[in-house]
PDB file of C-alpha atoms in Angstrom:
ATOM      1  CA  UNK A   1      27.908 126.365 103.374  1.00 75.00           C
ATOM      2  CA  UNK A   2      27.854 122.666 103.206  1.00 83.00           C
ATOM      3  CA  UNK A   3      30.623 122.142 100.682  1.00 89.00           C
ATOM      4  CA  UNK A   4      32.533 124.822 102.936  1.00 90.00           C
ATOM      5  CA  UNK A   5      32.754 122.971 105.917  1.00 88.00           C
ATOM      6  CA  UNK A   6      33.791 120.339 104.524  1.00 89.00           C
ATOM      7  CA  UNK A   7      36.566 121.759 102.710  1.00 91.00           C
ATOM      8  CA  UNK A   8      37.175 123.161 106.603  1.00 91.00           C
ATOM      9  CA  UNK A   9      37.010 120.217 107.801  1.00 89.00           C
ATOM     10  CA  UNK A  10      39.061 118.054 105.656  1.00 89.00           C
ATOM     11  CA  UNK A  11      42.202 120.987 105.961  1.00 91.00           C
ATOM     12  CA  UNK A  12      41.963 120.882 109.585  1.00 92.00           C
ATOM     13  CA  UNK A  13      42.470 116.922 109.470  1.00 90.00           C
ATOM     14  CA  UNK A  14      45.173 117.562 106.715  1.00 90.00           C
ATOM     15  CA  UNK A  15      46.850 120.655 108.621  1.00 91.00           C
ATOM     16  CA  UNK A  16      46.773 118.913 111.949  1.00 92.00           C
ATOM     17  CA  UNK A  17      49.148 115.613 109.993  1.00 91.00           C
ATOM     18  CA  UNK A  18      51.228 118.486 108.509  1.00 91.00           C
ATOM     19  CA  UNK A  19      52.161 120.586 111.911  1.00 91.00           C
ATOM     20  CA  UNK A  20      53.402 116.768 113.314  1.00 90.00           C
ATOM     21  CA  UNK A  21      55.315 116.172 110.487  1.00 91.00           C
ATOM     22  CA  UNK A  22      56.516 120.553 110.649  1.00 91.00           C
ATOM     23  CA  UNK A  23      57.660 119.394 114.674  1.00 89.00           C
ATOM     24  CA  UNK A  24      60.532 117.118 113.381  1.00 88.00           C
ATOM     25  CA  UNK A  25      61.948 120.444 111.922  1.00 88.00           C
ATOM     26  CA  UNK A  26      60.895 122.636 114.599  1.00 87.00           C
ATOM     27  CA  UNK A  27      62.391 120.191 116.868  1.00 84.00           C
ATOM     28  CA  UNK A  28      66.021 119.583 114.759  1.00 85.00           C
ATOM     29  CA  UNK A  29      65.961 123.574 114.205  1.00 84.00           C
ATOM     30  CA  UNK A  30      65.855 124.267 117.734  1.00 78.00           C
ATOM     31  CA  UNK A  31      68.292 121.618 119.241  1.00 75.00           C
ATOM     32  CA  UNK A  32      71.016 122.209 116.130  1.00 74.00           C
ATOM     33  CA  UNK A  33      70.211 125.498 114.620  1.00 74.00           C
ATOM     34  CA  UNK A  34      69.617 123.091 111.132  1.00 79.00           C
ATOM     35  CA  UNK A  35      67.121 122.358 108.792  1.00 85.00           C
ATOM     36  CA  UNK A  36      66.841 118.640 108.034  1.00 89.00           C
ATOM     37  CA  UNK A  37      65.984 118.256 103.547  1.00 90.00           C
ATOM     38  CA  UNK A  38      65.938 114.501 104.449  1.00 91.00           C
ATOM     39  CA  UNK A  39      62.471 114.786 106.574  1.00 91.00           C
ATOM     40  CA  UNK A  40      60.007 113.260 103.465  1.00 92.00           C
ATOM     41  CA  UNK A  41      62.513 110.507 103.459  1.00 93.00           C
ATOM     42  CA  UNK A  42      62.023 110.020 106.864  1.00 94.00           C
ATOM     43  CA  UNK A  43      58.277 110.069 106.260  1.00 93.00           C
ATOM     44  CA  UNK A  44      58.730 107.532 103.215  1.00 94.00           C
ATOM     45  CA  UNK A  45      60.238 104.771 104.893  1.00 95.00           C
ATOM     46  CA  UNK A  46      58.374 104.467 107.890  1.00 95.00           C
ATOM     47  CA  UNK A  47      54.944 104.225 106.296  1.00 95.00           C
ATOM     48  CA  UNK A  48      57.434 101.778 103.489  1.00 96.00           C
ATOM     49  CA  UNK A  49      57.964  99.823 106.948  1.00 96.00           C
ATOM     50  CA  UNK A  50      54.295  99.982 108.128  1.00 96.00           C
ATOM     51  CA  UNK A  51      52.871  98.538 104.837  1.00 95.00           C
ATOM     52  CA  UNK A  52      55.252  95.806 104.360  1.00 95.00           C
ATOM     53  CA  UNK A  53      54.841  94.263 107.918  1.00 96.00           C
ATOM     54  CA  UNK A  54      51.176  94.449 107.552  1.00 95.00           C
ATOM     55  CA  UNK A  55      50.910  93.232 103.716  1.00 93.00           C
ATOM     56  CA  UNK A  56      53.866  91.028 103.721  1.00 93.00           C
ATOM     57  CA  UNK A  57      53.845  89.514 107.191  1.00 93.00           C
ATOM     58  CA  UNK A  58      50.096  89.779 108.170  1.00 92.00           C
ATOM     59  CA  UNK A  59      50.957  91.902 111.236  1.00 94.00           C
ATOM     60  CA  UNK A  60      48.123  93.614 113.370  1.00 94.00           C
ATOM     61  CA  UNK A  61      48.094  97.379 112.064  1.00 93.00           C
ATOM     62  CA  UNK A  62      48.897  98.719 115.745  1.00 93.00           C
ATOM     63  CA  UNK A  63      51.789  96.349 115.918  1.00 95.00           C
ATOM     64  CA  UNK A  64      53.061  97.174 112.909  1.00 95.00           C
ATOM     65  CA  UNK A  65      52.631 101.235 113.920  1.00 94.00           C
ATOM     66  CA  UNK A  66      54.454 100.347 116.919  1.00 95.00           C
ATOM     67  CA  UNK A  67      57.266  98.131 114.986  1.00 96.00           C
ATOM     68  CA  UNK A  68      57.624 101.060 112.184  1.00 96.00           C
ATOM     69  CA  UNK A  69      58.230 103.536 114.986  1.00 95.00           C
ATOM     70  CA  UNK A  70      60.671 102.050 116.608  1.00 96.00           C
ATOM     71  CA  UNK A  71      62.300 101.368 113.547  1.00 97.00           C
ATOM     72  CA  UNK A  72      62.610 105.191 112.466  1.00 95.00           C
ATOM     73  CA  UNK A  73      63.492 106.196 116.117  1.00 95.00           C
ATOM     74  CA  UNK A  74      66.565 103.647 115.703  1.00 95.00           C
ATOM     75  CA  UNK A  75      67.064 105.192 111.874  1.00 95.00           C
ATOM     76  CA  UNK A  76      67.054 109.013 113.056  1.00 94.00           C
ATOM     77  CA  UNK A  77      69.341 108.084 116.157  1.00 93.00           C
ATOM     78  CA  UNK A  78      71.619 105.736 113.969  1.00 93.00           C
ATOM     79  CA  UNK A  79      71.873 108.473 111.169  1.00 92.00           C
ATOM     80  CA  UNK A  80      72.141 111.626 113.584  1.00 90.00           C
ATOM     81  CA  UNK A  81      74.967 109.648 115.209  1.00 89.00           C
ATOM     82  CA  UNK A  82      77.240 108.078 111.945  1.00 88.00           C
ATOM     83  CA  UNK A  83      76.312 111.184 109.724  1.00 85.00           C
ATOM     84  CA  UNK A  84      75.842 114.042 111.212  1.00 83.00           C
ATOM     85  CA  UNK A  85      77.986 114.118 114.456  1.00 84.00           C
ATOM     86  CA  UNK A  86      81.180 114.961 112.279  1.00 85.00           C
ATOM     87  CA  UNK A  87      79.162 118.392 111.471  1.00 81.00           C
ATOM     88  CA  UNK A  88      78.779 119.435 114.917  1.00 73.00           C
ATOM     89  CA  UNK A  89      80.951 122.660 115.119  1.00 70.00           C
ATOM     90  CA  UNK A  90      81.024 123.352 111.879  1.00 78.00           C
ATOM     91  CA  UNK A  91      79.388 125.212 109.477  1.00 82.00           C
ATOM     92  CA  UNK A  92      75.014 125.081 109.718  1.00 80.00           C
ATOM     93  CA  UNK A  93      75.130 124.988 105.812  1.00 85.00           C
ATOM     94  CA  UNK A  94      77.398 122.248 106.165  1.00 87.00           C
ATOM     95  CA  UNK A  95      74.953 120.429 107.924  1.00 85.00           C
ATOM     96  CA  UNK A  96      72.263 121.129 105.886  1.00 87.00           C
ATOM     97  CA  UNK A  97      73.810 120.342 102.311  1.00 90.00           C
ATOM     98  CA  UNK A  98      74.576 117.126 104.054  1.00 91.00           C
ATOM     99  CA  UNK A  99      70.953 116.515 104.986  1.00 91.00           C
ATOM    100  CA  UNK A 100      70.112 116.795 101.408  1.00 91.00           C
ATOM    101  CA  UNK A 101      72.544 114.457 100.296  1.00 92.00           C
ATOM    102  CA  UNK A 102      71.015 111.983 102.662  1.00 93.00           C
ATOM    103  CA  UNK A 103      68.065 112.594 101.206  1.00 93.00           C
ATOM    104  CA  UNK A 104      68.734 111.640  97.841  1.00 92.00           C
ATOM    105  CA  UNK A 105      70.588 108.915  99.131  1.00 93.00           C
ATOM    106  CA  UNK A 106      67.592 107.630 101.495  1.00 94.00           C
ATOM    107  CA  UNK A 107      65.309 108.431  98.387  1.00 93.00           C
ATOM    108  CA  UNK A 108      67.523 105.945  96.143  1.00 93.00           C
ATOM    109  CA  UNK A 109      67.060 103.209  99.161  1.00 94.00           C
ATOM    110  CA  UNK A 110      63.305 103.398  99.028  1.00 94.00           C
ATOM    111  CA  UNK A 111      63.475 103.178  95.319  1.00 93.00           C
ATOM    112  CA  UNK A 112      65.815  99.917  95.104  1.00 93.00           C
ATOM    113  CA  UNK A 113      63.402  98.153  97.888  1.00 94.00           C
ATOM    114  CA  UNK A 114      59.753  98.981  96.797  1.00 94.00           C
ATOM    115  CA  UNK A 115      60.026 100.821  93.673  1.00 90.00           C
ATOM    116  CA  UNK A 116      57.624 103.070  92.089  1.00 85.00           C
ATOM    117  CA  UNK A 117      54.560 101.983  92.152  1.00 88.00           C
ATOM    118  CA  UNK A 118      51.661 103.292  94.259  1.00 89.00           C
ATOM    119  CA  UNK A 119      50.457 100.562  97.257  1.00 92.00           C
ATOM    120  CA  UNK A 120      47.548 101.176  99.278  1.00 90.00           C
ATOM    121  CA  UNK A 121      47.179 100.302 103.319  1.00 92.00           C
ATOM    122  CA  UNK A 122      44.435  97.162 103.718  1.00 90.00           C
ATOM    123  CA  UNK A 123      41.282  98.994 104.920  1.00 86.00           C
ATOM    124  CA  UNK A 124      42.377  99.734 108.262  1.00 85.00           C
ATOM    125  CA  UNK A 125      39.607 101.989 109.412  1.00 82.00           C
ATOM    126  CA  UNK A 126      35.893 101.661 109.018  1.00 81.00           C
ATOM    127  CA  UNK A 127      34.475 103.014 105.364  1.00 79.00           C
ATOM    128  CA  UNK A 128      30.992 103.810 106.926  1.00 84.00           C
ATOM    129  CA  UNK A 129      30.997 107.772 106.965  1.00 84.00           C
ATOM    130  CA  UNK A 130      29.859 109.805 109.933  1.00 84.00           C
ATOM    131  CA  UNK A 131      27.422 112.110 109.717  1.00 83.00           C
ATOM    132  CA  UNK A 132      27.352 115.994 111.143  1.00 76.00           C
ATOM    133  CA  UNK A 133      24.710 117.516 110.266  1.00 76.00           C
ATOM    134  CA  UNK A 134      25.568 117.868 106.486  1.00 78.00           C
ATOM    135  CA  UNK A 135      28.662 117.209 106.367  1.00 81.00           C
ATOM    136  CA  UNK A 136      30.073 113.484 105.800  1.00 82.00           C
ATOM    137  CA  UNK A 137      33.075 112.500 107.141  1.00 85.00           C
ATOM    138  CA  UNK A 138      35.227 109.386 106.220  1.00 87.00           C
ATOM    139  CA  UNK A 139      36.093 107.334 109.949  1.00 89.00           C
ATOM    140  CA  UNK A 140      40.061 107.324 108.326  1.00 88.00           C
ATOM    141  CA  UNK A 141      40.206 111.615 109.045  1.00 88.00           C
ATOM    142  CA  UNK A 142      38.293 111.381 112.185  1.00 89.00           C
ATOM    143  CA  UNK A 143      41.286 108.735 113.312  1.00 89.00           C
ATOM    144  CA  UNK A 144      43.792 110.708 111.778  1.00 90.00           C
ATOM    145  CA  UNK A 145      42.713 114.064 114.057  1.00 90.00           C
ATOM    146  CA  UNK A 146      42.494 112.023 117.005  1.00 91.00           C
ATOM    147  CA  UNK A 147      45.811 110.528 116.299  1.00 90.00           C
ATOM    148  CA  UNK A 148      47.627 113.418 115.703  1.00 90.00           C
ATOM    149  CA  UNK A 149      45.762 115.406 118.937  1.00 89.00           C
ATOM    150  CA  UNK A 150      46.859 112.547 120.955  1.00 90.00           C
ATOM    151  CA  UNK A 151      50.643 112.758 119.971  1.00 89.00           C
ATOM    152  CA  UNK A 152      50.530 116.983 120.123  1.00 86.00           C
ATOM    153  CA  UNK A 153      49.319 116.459 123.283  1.00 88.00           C
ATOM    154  CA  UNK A 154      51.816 113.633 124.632  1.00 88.00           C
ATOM    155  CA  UNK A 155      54.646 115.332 123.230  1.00 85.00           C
ATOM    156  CA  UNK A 156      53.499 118.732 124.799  1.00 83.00           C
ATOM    157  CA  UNK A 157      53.373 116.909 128.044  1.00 87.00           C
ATOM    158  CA  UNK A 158      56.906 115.100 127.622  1.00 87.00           C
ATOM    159  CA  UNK A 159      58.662 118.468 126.875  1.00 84.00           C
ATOM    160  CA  UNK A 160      57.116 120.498 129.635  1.00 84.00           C
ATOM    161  CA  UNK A 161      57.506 117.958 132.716  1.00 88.00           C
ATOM    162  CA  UNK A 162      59.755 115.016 131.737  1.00 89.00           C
ATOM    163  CA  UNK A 163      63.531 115.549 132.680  1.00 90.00           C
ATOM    164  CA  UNK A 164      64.452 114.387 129.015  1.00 88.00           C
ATOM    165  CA  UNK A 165      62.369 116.953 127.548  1.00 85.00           C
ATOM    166  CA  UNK A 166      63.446 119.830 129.738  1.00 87.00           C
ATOM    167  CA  UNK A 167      67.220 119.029 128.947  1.00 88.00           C
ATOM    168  CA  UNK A 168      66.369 119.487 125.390  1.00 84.00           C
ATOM    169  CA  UNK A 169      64.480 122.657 125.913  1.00 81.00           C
ATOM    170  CA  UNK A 170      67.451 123.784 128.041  1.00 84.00           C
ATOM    171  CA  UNK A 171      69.460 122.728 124.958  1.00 82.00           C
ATOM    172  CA  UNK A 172      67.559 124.904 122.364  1.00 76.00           C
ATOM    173  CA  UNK A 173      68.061 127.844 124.727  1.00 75.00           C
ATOM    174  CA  UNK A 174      71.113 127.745 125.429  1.00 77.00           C
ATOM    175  CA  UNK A 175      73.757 124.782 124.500  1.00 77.00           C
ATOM    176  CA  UNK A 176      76.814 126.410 126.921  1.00 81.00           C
ATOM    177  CA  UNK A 177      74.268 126.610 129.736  1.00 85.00           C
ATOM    178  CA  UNK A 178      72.873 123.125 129.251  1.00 84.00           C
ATOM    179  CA  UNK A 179      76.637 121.776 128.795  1.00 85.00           C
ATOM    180  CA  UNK A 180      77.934 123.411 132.298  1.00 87.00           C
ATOM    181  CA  UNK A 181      74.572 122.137 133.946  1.00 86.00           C
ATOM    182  CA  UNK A 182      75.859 118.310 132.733  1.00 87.00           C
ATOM    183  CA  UNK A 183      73.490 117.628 130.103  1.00 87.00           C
ATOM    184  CA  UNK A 184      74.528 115.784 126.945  1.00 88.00           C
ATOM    185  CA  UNK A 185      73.863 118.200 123.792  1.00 83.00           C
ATOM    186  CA  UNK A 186      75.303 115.434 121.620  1.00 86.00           C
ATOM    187  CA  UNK A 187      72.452 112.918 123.402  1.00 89.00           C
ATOM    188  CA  UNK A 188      70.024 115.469 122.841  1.00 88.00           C
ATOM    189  CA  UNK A 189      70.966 116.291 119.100  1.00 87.00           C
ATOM    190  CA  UNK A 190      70.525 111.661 118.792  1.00 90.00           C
ATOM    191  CA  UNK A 191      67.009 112.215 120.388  1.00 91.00           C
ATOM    192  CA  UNK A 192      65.912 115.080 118.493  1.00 90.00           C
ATOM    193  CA  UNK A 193      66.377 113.396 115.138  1.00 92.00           C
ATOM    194  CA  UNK A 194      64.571 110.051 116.387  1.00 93.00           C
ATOM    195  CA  UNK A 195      61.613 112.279 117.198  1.00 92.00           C
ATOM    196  CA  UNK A 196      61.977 113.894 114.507  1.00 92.00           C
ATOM    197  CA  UNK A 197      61.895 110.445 112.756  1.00 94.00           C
ATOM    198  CA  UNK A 198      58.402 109.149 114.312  1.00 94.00           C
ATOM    199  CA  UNK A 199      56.387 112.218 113.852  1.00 93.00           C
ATOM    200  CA  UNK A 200      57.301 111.699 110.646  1.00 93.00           C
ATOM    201  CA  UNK A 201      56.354 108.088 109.858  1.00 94.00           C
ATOM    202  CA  UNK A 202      53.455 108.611 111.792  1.00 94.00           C
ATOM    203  CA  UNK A 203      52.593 111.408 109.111  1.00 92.00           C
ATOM    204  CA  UNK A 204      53.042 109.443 106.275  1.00 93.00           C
ATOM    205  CA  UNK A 205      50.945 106.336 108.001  1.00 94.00           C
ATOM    206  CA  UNK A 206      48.179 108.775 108.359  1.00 92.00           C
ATOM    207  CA  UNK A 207      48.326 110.056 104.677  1.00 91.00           C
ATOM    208  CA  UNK A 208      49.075 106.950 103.452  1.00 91.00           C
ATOM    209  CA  UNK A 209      45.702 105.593 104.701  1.00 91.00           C
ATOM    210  CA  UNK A 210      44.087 108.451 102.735  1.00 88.00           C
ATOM    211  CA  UNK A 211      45.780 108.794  99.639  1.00 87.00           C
ATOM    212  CA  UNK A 212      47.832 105.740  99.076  1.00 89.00           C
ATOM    213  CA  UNK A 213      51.921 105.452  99.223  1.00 92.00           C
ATOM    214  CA  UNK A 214      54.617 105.851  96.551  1.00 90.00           C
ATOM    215  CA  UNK A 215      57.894 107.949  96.706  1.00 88.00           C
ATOM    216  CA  UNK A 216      55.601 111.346  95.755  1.00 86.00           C
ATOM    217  CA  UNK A 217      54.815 111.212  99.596  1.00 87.00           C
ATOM    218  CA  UNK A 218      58.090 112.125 100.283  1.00 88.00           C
ATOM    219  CA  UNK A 219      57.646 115.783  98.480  1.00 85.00           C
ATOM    220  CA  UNK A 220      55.262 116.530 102.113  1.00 84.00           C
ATOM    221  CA  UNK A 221      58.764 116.851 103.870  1.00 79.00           C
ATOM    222  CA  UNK A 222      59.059 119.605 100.885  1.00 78.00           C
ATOM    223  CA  UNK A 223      55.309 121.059 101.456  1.00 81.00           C
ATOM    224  CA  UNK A 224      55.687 120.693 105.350  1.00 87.00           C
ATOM    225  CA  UNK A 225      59.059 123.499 105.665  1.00 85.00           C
ATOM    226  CA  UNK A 226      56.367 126.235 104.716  1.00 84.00           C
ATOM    227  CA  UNK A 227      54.054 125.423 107.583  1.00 86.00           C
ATOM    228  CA  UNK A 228      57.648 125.087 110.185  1.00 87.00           C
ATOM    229  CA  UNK A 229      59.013 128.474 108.569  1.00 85.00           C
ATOM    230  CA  UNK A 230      55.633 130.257 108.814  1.00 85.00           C
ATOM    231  CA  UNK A 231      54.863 129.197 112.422  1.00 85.00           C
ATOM    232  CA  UNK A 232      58.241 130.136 113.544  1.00 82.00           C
ATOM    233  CA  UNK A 233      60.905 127.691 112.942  1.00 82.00           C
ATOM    234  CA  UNK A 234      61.937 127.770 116.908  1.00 77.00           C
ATOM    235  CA  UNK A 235      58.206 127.531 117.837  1.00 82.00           C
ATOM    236  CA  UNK A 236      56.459 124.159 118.736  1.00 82.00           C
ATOM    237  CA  UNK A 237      52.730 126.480 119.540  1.00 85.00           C
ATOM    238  CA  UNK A 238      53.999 127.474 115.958  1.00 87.00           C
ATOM    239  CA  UNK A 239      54.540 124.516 114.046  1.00 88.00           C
ATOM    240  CA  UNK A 240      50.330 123.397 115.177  1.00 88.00           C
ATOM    241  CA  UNK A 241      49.113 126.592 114.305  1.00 89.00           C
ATOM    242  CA  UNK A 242      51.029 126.862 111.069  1.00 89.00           C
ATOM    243  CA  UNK A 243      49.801 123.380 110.193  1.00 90.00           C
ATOM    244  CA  UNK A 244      46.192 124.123 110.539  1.00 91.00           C
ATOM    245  CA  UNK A 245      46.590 127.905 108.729  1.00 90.00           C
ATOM    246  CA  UNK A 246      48.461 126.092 105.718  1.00 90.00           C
ATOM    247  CA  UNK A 247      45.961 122.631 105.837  1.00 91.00           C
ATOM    248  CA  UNK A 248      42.794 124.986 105.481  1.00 92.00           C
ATOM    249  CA  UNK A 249      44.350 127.297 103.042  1.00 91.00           C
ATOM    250  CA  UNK A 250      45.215 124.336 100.787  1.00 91.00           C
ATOM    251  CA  UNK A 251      41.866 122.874 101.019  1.00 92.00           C
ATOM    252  CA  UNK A 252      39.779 125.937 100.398  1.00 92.00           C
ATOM    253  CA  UNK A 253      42.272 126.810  97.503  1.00 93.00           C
ATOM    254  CA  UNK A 254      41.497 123.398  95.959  1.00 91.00           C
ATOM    255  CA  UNK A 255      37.588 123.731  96.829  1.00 91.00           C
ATOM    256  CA  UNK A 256      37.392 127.076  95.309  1.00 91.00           C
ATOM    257  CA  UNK A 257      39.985 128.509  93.376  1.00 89.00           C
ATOM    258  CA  UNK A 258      41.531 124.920  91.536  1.00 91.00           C
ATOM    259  CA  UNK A 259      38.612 124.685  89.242  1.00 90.00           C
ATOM    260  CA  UNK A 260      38.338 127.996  87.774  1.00 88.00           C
ATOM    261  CA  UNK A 261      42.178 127.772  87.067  1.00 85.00           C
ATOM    262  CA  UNK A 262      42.177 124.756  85.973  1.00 82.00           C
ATOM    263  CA  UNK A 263      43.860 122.896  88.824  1.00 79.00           C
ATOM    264  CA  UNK A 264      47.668 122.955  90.668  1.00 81.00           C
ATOM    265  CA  UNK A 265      47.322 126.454  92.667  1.00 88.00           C
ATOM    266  CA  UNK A 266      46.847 124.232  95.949  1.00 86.00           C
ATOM    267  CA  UNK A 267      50.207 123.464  95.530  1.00 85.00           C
ATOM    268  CA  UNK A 268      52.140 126.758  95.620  1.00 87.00           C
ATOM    269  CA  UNK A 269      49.331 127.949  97.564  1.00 83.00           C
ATOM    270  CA  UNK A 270      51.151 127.420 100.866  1.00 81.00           C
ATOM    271  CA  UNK A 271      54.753 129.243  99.643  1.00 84.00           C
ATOM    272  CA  UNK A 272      52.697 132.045  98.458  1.00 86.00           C
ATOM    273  CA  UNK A 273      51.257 132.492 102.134  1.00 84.00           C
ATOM    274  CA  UNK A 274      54.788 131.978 103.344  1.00 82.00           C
ATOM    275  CA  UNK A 275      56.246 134.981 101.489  1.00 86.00           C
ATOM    276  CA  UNK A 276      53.415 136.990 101.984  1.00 85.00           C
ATOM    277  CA  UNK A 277      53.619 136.251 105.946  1.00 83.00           C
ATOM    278  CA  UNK A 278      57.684 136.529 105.770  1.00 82.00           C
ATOM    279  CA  UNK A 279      57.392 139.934 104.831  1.00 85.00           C
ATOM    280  CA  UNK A 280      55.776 141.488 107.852  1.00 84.00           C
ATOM    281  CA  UNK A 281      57.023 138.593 109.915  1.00 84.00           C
ATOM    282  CA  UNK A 282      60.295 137.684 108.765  1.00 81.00           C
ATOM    283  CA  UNK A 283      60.821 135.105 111.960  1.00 79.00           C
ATOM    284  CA  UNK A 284      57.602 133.334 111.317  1.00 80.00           C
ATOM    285  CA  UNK A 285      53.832 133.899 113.207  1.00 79.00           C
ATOM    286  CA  UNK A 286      55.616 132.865 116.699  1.00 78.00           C
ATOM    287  CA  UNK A 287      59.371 132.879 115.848  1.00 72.00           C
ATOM    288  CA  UNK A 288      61.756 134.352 118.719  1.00 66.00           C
ATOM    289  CA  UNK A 289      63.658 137.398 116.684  1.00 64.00           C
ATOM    290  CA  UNK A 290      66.959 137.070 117.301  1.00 59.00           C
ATOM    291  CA  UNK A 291      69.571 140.423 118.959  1.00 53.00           C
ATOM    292  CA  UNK A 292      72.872 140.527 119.073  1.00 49.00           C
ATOM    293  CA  UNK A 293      75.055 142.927 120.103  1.00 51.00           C
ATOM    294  CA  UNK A 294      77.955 144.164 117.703  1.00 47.00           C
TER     295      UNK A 294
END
């Protein structure tokens, strides 16, 4: 029961990084009817940025957080705005091959500037464990959880009552409506990648103060579309609780089932829960199924 909970425990802290990381998609998705291939990339180079001002320039590690998420708001809104704008109107899989290009092209950036090799954040957070009970706990997942909570939360908050976030729910419901009403689409499509962009870096902060950083953190944009698609790729509530199912899956699955296989089904563990869920829920656990009339 021991080693159980903390296998719970540990996908909970994991799942709750991946559904903010899964909102930059839900959050693209909804304003642009896109999926962005360029998200780990996003997720790379701010926690790139966050290391180097703190190893390089002895920065303070919430300064640094705070520089490295400005930075990433300034590199969704730049890109959004010189890259993707001319794809407004057209085709979606227009869009979207051209967010994989930028990928590649964003993943041959980080590669020129920091190379291969895997860096590690100074230690950041206490290394005395906390005890429950039984179960120990490294002070580095207790921060990440609260971390995450606390941005859930804020951004909950700033798309329910601020006037920016209701004019880009308004814009995910209906872009005529939210046109004739005077809002901006093409202001909301600049915002929705630069949040996209810092729940992303703050992602890859987070995981990079557990596992380390090199350019294999960007393959969590990759592992994160599962939890988006399975929660409902229109679906904030969605992209939490598909986090958390996926997080807790993976864990268990490496817990349990890795070592009597010999390792690696944690890894395709999450797309086999994502066709399995597809098939009685083809729009995702909290998806919005889509009519139209003929």
């Amino acid at each position: 029961m021991t080693f159980f909970l903390q296998m719970l425990v540990t996908g909970i802290v994991v799942g709750s990084v991946y559904a903010l990381v899964a909102l930059g998609f839900v959050l693209i998705y909804k304003s642009s009817d896109a999926i962005n291939f360029a998200q780990g990339e996003f997720l790379l180079i701010g926690t790139y940025v966050c290391l180097t001002l703190i190893t390089a320039y002895n920065i303070p590690f919430i300064a640094a957080l705070l520089i490295a998420l400005m930075f990433s708001a300034v590199l969704g809104f730049v890109i959004e705005r010189i890259v993707l704008r001319p794809f407004i109107g057209e085709p979606v899989i227009s869009m979207i091959m051209a967010t994989i290009g930028l990928s590649s092209v964003l993943a041959g950036i980080v590669h020129i500037i920091w190379g291969h090799e895997t860096r590690v954040f100074p230690k950041i957070f206490s290394e005395q464990p906390v005890n429950l009970g039984e179960i120990v706990i490294a002070p580095v997942y207790l921060w990440s959880l609260l971390i995450v909570v606390a941005m859930l939360i804020i951004f909950t908050l700033f798309f329910k009552y601020s006037k920016l976030g209701i004019a880009m729910r308004a814009t995910a419901d209906d872009q005529q409506a939210a046109m004739s009403m005077g809002i901006s689409v093409k202001m909301i499509f600049a915002v929705a990648w630069a949040i996209a962009a810092i729940v992303s870096a703050v992602g890859g902060i987070l995981l990079g103060n557990i596992n380390g950083v090199n350019t294999s953190l960007s393959a969590i944009g990759l592992k994160v579309l599962p939890v988006a698609i399975l929660g409902g790729l229109d679906s904030i509530p969605g992209a939490i609780i598909g986090g958390l199912i996926i997080g807790i899956l993976e864990s268990l699955t490496g817990g349990y089932l890795d070592p009597l296989v010999g390792g690696g089904l944690k890894e395709v563990m999450p797309f086999v829960i994502l066709v399995f869920i597809l098939m009685f829920k083809p729009y995702g656990l909290f998806g919005k199924k889509e009519i139209e009339r003929v």
